[in-house]
């Protein structure tokens, strides 16, 4: 099977991040989102993205995406503990803000993209925004096919191994953080990477 990279999107319904075609409806009350599962592709050591400096342990992350923060770490990021595991087709976790039930962050390990963050870089030309960054020294990029950052939605992709990227997607409906959801994404990702590093 030829390599197929999954399309990315950040829809106004807070789609978790992977789309084979277009966003689906919300999970609960129209505030969450799911996506159709993309076609799987074989692992490939190539790719245009930066390499991960030291692969992080992913067994617990894949088994339970809500395991990426403990109670103290969640509180430090301003989120309720524990997170709520997604019941959709993607294996993710939703973390609700301790300040408002209307604000939340989704984290989702994207197992379908077998080249990790390189699959995101390979789609750079299709993105409405594409801003590389790092999280605790790990490669990351803010990217989405729709730019909903002014509406409190920002997608951050973080490479935890060369074969696995994690989508961090805040949906900030109210409060001062609505103006800068990307900073919330990075704050969450920093705590997540720190947690995974401590477990390695």
Short mmCIF file of C-alpha atoms in Angstrom, two decimals, residues 20-158:
data_model
loop_
_atom_site.label_atom_id
_atom_site.label_comp_id
_atom_site.label_asym_id
_atom_site.label_seq_id
_atom_site.Cartn_x
_atom_site.Cartn_y
_atom_site.Cartn_z
CA UNK A 20 -9.63 11.54 6.36
CA UNK A 21 -12.05 13.96 4.72
CA UNK A 22 -14.00 16.36 6.93
CA UNK A 23 -14.98 16.98 10.54
CA UNK A 24 -17.77 15.07 12.18
CA UNK A 25 -20.25 16.30 14.76
CA UNK A 26 -19.48 16.89 18.42
CA UNK A 27 -19.41 14.14 21.00
CA UNK A 28 -21.19 15.77 23.88
CA UNK A 29 -23.34 18.87 23.69
CA UNK A 30 -21.67 19.96 20.45
CA UNK A 31 -18.52 21.06 22.25
CA UNK A 32 -16.29 18.06 21.62
CA UNK A 33 -15.25 16.48 18.37
CA UNK A 34 -14.28 13.25 16.72
CA UNK A 35 -12.82 12.31 13.37
CA UNK A 36 -13.06 9.43 10.97
CA UNK A 37 -10.12 7.04 11.41
CA UNK A 38 -7.56 7.41 8.62
CA UNK A 39 -6.13 4.57 6.62
CA UNK A 40 -3.13 2.99 8.29
CA UNK A 41 0.22 3.09 6.55
CA UNK A 42 3.43 1.14 7.13
CA UNK A 43 6.19 2.54 9.28
CA UNK A 44 8.73 4.62 7.42
CA UNK A 45 12.00 5.98 8.74
CA UNK A 46 11.98 8.91 6.29
CA UNK A 47 10.08 12.16 6.49
CA UNK A 48 10.60 15.88 6.48
CA UNK A 49 10.10 16.55 10.19
CA UNK A 50 12.74 16.91 12.90
CA UNK A 51 13.82 13.79 14.76
CA UNK A 52 12.93 13.10 18.38
CA UNK A 53 16.08 13.44 20.56
CA UNK A 54 15.20 10.55 22.89
CA UNK A 55 12.06 8.43 22.38
CA UNK A 56 9.65 8.64 25.29
CA UNK A 57 7.75 5.67 26.77
CA UNK A 58 4.38 5.39 25.05
CA UNK A 59 2.87 2.16 26.42
CA UNK A 60 0.78 3.89 29.10
CA UNK A 61 0.02 6.85 26.80
CA UNK A 62 -1.44 4.53 24.16
CA UNK A 63 -3.29 2.33 26.65
CA UNK A 64 -4.79 5.33 28.47
CA UNK A 65 -4.19 8.85 27.12
CA UNK A 66 -5.50 10.22 30.44
CA UNK A 67 -2.40 8.82 32.15
CA UNK A 68 -0.22 11.69 30.85
CA UNK A 69 -0.94 13.89 33.87
CA UNK A 70 -1.27 13.09 37.54
CA UNK A 71 -3.49 15.09 39.89
CA UNK A 72 -0.78 17.61 40.81
CA UNK A 73 0.25 18.16 37.19
CA UNK A 74 -3.36 18.63 36.09
CA UNK A 75 -3.92 21.19 38.85
CA UNK A 76 -0.77 23.06 37.81
CA UNK A 77 -2.14 23.37 34.27
CA UNK A 78 -5.54 24.47 35.63
CA UNK A 79 -7.44 21.30 34.76
CA UNK A 80 -9.73 18.97 36.66
CA UNK A 81 -8.44 15.51 37.47
CA UNK A 82 -8.89 12.90 36.17
CA UNK A 83 -9.38 13.45 32.45
CA UNK A 84 -12.22 11.74 30.63
CA UNK A 85 -11.21 9.07 28.12
CA UNK A 86 -12.71 9.51 24.68
CA UNK A 87 -15.40 7.10 23.59
CA UNK A 88 -14.92 7.97 19.92
CA UNK A 89 -12.90 6.33 17.18
CA UNK A 90 -9.74 8.11 18.28
CA UNK A 91 -8.05 7.12 21.52
CA UNK A 92 -7.90 10.43 23.33
CA UNK A 93 -8.55 12.17 26.62
CA UNK A 94 -10.54 15.30 27.42
CA UNK A 95 -9.46 17.52 30.32
CA UNK A 96 -11.95 20.10 31.59
CA UNK A 97 -10.78 23.44 32.96
CA UNK A 98 -11.05 23.85 36.71
CA UNK A 99 -12.34 27.37 36.03
CA UNK A 100 -15.07 26.64 33.50
CA UNK A 101 -16.74 23.53 32.14
CA UNK A 102 -16.87 25.30 28.76
CA UNK A 103 -13.08 25.18 28.42
CA UNK A 104 -11.17 21.97 27.84
CA UNK A 105 -8.08 20.38 26.31
CA UNK A 106 -7.99 17.17 24.27
CA UNK A 107 -4.83 15.09 23.97
CA UNK A 108 -4.70 12.29 21.42
CA UNK A 109 -1.81 10.02 20.42
CA UNK A 110 -2.16 9.71 16.64
CA UNK A 111 -1.29 6.07 16.04
CA UNK A 112 -2.56 6.22 12.45
CA UNK A 113 0.32 8.48 11.38
CA UNK A 114 3.24 6.06 11.39
CA UNK A 115 5.97 8.65 10.83
CA UNK A 116 5.01 10.82 13.77
CA UNK A 117 5.55 14.53 13.38
CA UNK A 118 7.06 14.02 9.92
CA UNK A 119 3.56 13.25 8.65
CA UNK A 120 2.53 16.70 9.86
CA UNK A 121 5.50 18.38 8.20
CA UNK A 122 4.74 16.57 4.94
CA UNK A 123 1.41 18.43 4.85
CA UNK A 124 2.82 21.89 5.52
CA UNK A 125 1.55 23.32 2.22
CA UNK A 126 -2.04 22.35 3.12
CA UNK A 127 -2.08 24.10 6.48
CA UNK A 128 -3.72 27.45 7.24
CA UNK A 129 -1.02 27.97 9.86
CA UNK A 130 2.23 26.13 10.47
CA UNK A 131 4.55 27.27 13.26
CA UNK A 132 7.35 24.93 14.40
CA UNK A 133 8.32 25.01 18.06
CA UNK A 134 9.76 22.71 20.72
CA UNK A 135 8.42 21.36 24.00
CA UNK A 136 11.08 20.43 26.57
CA UNK A 137 13.44 19.88 23.63
CA UNK A 138 10.97 17.72 21.69
CA UNK A 139 9.87 18.70 18.17
CA UNK A 140 6.42 20.23 17.91
CA UNK A 141 4.41 22.36 15.53
CA UNK A 142 1.26 24.45 15.70
CA UNK A 143 -0.68 23.51 12.56
CA UNK A 144 -4.22 23.22 11.25
CA UNK A 145 -6.02 23.28 7.93
CA UNK A 146 -8.42 25.84 9.40
CA UNK A 147 -7.25 28.74 11.51
CA UNK A 148 -9.60 28.91 14.49
CA UNK A 149 -7.11 30.41 16.91
CA UNK A 150 -9.16 33.60 17.22
CA UNK A 151 -12.04 31.38 18.35
CA UNK A 152 -10.04 29.76 21.14
CA UNK A 153 -8.93 26.64 19.24
CA UNK A 154 -5.30 25.77 18.48
CA UNK A 155 -3.75 22.44 17.51
CA UNK A 156 -0.25 21.56 18.69
CA UNK A 157 1.43 18.38 17.43
CA UNK A 158 4.25 16.97 19.58
#
